[in-house]
Structure formats: structure tokens, C-alpha cells
CSV table of C-alpha atoms in Angstrom, one decimal:
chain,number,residue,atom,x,y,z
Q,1,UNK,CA,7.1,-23.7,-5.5
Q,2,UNK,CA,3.6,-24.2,-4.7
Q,3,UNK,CA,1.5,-20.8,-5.5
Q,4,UNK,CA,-1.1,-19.0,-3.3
Q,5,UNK,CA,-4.3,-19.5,-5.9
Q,6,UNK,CA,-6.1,-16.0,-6.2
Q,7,UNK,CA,-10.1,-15.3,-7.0
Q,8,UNK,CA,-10.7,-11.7,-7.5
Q,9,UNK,CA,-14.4,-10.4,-6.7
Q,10,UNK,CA,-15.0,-7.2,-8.2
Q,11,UNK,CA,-17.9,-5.4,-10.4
Q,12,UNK,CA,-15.6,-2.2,-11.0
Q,13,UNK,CA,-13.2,-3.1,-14.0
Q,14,UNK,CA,-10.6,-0.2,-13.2
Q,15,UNK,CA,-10.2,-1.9,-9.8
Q,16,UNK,CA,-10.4,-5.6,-11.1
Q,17,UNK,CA,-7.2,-4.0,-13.7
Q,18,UNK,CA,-5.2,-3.1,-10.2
Q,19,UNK,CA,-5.4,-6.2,-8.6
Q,20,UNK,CA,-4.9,-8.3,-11.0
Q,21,UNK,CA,-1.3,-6.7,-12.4
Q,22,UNK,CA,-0.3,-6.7,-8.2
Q,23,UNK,CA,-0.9,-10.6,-7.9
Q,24,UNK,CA,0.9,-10.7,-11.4
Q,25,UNK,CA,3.7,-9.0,-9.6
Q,26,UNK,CA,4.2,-11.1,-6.6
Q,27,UNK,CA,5.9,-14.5,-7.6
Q,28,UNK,CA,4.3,-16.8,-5.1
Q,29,UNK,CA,0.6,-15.3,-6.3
Q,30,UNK,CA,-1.0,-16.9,-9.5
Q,31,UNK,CA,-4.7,-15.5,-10.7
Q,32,UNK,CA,-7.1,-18.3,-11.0
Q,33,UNK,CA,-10.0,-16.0,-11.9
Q,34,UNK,CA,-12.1,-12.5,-12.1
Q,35,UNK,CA,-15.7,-12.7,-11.1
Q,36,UNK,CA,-18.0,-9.7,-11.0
Q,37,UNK,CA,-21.0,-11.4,-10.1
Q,38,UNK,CA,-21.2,-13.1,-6.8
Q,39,UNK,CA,-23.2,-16.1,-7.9
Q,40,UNK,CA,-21.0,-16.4,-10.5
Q,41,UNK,CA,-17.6,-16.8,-7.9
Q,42,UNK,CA,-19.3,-18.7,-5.7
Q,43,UNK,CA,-20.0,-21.5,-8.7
Q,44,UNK,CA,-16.3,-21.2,-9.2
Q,45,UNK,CA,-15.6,-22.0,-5.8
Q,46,UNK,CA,-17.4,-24.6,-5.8
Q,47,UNK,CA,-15.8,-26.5,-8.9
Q,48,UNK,CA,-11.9,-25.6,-8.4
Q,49,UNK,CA,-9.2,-24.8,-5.3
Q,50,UNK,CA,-9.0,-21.4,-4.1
Q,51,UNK,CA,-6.8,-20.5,-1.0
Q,52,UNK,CA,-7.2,-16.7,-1.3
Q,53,UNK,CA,-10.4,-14.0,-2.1
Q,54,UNK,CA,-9.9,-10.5,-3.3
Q,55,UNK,CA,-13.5,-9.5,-2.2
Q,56,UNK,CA,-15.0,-6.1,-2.9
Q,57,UNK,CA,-18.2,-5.1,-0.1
Q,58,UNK,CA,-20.2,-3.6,-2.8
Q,59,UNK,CA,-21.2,-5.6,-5.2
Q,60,UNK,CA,-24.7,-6.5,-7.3
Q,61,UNK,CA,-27.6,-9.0,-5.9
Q,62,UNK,CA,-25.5,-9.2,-2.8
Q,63,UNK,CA,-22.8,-7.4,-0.5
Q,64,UNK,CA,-19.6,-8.8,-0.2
Q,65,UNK,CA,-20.1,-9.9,3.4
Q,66,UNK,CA,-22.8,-11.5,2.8
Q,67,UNK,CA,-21.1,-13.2,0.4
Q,68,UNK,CA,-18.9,-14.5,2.6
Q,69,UNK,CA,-21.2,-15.6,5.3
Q,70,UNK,CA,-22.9,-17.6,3.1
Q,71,UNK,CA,-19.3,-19.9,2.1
Q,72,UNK,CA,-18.9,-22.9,4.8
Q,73,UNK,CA,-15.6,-23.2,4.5
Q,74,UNK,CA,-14.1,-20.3,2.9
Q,75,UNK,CA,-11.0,-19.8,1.6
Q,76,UNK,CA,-8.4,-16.8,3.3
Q,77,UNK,CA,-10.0,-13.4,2.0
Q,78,UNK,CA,-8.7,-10.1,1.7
Q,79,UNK,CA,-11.7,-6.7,1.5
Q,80,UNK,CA,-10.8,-4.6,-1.3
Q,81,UNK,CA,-13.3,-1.7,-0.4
Q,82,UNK,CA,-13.4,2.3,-0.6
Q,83,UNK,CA,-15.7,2.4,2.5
Q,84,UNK,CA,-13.8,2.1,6.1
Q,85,UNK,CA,-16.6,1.7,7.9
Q,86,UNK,CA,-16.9,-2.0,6.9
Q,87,UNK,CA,-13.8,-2.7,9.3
Q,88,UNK,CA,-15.2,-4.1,12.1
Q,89,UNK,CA,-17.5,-6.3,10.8
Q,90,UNK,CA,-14.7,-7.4,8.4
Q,91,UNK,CA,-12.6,-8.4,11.3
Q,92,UNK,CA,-15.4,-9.9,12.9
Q,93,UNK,CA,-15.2,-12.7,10.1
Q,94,UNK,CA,-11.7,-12.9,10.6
Q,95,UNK,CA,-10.9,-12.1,7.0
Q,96,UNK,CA,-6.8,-11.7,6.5
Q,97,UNK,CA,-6.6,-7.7,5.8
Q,98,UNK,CA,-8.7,-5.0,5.2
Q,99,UNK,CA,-7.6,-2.7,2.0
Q,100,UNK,CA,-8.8,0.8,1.3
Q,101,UNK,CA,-9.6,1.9,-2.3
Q,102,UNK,CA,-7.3,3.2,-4.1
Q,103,UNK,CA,-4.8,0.3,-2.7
Q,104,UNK,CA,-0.9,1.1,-3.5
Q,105,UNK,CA,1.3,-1.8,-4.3
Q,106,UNK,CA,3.3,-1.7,-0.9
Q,107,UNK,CA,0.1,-2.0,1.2
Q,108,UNK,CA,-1.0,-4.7,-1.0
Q,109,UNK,CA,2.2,-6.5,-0.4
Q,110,UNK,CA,2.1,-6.2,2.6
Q,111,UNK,CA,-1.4,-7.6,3.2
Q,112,UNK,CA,-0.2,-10.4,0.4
Q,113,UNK,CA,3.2,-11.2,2.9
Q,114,UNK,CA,1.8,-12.7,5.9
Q,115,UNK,CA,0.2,-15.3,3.7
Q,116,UNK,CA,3.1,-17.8,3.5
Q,117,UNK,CA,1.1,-20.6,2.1
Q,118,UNK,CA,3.1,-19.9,-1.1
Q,119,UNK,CA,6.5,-19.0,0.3
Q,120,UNK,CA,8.9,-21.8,-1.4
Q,121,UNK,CA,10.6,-23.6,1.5
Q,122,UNK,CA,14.0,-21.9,2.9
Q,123,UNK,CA,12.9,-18.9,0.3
Q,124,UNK,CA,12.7,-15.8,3.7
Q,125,UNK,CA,9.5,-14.2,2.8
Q,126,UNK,CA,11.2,-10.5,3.1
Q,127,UNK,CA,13.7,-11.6,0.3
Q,128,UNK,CA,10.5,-12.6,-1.8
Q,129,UNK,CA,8.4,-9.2,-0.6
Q,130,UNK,CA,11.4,-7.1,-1.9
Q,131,UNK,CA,12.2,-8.7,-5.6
Q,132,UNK,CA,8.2,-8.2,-5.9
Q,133,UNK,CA,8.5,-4.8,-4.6
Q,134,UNK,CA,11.2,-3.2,-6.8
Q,135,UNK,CA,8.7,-4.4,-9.5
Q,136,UNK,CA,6.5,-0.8,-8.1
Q,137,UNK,CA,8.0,2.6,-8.1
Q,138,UNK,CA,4.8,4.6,-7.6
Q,139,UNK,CA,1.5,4.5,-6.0
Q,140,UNK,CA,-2.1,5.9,-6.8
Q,141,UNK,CA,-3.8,8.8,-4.2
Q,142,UNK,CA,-7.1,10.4,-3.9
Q,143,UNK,CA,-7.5,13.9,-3.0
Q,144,UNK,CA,-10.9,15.9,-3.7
Q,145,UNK,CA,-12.1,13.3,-6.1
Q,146,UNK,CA,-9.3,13.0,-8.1
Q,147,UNK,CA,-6.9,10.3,-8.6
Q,148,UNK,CA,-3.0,11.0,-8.7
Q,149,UNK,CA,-0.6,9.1,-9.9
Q,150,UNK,CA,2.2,9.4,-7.3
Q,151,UNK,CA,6.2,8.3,-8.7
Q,152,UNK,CA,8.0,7.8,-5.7
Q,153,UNK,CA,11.1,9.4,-6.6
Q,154,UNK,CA,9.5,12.8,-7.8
Q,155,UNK,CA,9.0,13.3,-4.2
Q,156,UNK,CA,11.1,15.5,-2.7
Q,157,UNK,CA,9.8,16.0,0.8
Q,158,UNK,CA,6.6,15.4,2.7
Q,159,UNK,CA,5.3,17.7,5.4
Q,160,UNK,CA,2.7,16.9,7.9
Q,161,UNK,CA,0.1,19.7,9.1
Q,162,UNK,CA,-2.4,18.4,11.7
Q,163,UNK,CA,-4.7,15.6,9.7
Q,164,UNK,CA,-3.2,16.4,6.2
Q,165,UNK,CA,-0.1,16.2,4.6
Q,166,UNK,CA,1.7,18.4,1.7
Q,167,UNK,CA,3.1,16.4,-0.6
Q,168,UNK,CA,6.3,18.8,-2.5
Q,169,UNK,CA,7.5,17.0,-5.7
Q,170,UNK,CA,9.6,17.9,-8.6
Q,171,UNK,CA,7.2,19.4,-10.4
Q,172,UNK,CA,4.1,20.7,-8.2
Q,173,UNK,CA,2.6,20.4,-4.6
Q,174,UNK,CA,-0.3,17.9,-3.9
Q,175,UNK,CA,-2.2,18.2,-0.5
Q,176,UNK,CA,-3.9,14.5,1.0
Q,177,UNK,CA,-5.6,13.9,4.3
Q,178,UNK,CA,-3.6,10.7,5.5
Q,179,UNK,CA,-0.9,10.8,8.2
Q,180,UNK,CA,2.9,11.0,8.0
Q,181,UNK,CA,2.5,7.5,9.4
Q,182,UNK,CA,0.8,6.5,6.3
Q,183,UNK,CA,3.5,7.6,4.1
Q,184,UNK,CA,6.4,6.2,6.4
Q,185,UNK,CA,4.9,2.5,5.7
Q,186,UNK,CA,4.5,2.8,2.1
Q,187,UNK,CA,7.8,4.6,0.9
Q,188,UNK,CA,10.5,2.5,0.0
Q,189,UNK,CA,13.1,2.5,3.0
Q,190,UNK,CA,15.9,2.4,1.3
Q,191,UNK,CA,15.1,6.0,-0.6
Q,192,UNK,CA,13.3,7.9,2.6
Q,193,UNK,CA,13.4,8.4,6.1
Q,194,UNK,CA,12.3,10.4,8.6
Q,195,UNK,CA,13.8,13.3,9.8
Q,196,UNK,CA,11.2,15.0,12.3
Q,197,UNK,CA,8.0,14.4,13.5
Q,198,UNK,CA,6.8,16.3,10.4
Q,199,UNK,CA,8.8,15.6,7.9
Q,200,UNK,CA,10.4,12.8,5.3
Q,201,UNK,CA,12.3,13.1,2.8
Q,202,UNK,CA,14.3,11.8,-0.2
Q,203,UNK,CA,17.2,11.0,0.2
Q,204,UNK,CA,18.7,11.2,-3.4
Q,205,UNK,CA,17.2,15.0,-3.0
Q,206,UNK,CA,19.7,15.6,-0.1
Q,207,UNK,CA,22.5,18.4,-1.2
Q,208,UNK,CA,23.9,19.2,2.2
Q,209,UNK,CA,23.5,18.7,5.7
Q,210,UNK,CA,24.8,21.3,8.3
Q,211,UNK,CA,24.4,21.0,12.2
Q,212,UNK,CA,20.7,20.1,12.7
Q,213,UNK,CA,19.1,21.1,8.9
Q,214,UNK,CA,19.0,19.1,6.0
Q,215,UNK,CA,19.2,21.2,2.3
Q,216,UNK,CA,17.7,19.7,-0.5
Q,217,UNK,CA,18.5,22.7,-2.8
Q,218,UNK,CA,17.1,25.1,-1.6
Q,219,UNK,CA,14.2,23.6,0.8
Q,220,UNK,CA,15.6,23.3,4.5
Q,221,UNK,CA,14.1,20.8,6.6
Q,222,UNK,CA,14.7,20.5,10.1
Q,223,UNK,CA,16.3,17.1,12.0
Q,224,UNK,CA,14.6,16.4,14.9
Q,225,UNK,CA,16.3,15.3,17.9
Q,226,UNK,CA,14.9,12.3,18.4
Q,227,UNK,CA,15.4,10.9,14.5
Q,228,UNK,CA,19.0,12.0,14.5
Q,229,UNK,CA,20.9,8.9,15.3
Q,230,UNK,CA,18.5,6.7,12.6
Q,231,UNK,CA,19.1,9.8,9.9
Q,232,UNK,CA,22.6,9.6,10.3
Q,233,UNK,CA,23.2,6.1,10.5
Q,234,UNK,CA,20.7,6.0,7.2
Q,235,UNK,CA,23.2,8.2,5.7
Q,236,UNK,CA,26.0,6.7,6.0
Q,237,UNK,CA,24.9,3.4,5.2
Q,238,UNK,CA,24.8,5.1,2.2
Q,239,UNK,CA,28.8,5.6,1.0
């Protein structure tokens, strides 16, 4: 099976770590190499094959996008960048995706997925995205500076309030500004679903459900009408 060959462009080392154990997670990516230095890639790209750019916007002697406006026929890239306000222009250059710092696994997979330059031949790319995906179980958040490791199934519940959301796990309660939406698309589906406009939850957590509440222990959350059919049909997909 023919591999989609990966150049990573990154000065920070943490975030160069990152990426490089996701691409050695996917089976159709293979690493070809890690540049800090712009010049430096750009050498690189100019001696071997690359079909795919992990570029960073900030970088030394010269910004990622200039970086790429100065490559005649570059490769399929994908921004790796804390800063959202480089969107637009990012777009404008019609790179593949656009990933905020810190990236989670299933948002890099996804970005990684519609790339099917390396999907083996009768191989259905959402067979491949989940064997790669079971390889995650967690993801990393920021909230006020600080770096969380999130396991997936120490969550309990999430509830939405406005632009933030509380996040209730095993063991303590973390607050982010994201949206509910956010969550929805990086969970696993298999383990959580929606209930309500402002809540998801675990599944496993689940002790009871009577009339239009769910229990998970003592937490009650409430089913909303519209999310009742999917919950239930969730649930019993279950058995």
C-alpha cells in the first residue's frame, strides 16, 4: 500500500513530539522528516518526494505562509498553528485543513482522512480512520494557560453554559471555552451521545434511565425531546 509521505515544519519540539507519534499512528502516513528551519525543509523538498506538509505559521527567518508562497509546486499542506486568525489567508492558499494548537488525535484524523492518496485500494477509508483511531483514548485541552490531559473515558458528562463548557469527570471538574459541538466531533461515538442541547454523556456511566432523565449515579441529566429517538436507538444498539 502506497503511503502518504509526511514533512513536518515545526521550531517547537513539544509540538514536533505530537505530530510525529499521530502520523506514526495512522497506517497509510509514513514520516519522511522534521525540519525546524524553513530553509532547511525547503532543501529537503527540493532533493526527495513529499505529498503532504505539517506547517507551523510561526516559525524563524520566515512565516509559514510565506514559506509556502515561495514553493512552485507545493505538495498538500496542513497549518498546525495556535493562532486562528491565520484562517483565511490559509484557505486562500488552498492548504488541506487548518489545525488549532493543542490538536487532539480525532481532529487530526480527521484532517489526515480526506487525504486518500494513501488509502490501499478496496481498503474503505472509515475502516482505516477507525483501527488508527482506537490507537487514542484521550486528548490534550488548554484552559487558562494550562494544558490538560483529557482520558476520554474519565468523563462522565459535559455540560454546555453559553460559550463554555464544564467538563465533570471521575475525579474533578474542568471548565474550557469551546462549544458542545466541539466535543460532539471529537468523542468517540461509540461511548457518547447527546442527550440535550446541553448535554453529552458517557455512556458506560449510565445507571438508569426513567421517563425523560438519565442517572449516572447520582448526576441527573435531562433527555431532550428532540435527541430522544437517536439516545434510545444508541442504547439499544448496545445489548
Amino acid at each position: 500500500m502506497e503511503k502518504i509521505k509526511c514533512l513536518i515544519l515545526e521550531d517547537e519540539k513539544p509540538a514536533q513530539g505530537v505530530l510525529k507519534n499521530y502520523i506514526g499512528d495512522v497506517p497509510y502516513l509514513e514520516l519522511i522528516s522534521v525540519h525546524a528551519n524553513p530553509l532547511d525543509a525547503m532543501e529537503m523538498l527540493q532533493s526527495k518526494s513529499v505529498d503532504l506538509i505539517f506547517l507551523d505559521i510561526n516559525l524563524p527567518k520566515i512565516s509559514g505562509l510565506n514559506f509556502l508562497k515561495s514553493l512552485n509546486d507545493p505538495p498538500e499542506v496542513i497549518i498546525t498553528t495556535a493562532y486562528s486568525e491565520y484562517a483565511l489567508e490559509g484557505f486562500e492558499l488552498n492548504v488541506a485543513d487548518y489545525l488549532l494548537k493543542p490538536i487532539s488525535f480525532e481532529r487530526f484524523l480527521k484532517a489526515v482522512s480526506s487525504l486518500k492518496t494513501g488509502t490501499q485500494q478496496g481498503e474503505k477509508p472509515e475502516e482505516v480512520t477507525q483501527v488508527a483511531a482506537e490507537a487514542h483514548s484521550f486528548t490534550f485541552e488548554k484552559a487558562d494557560n494550562v494544558i490538560y490531559k483529557i482520558d476520554y473515558q474519565a468523563i462522565r458528562y459535559i455540560e454546555s453554559d453559553r460559550d463554555y463548557i464544564r467538563l465533570f469527570m471521575d475525579e474533578r471538574k474542568l471548565m474550557f471555552r469551546q462549544s458542545l459541538k466541539y466535543w460532539e466531533e471529537i468523542l468517540p461515538e461509540r461511548n457518547f451521545v447527546r442527550v440535550h442541547k446541553s448535554y453529552i454523556l458517557n455512556i458506560a456511566q449510565i445507571t438508569r434511565i426513567v421517563g425523560n432523565r438519565v442517572y449516572l449515579g447520582e448526576d441527573v441529566i435531562p433527555i431532550g425531546r428532540s435527541y430522544k429517538d437517536d439516545f434510545i436507538e444508541k442504547i439499544e444498539d448496545c445489548n
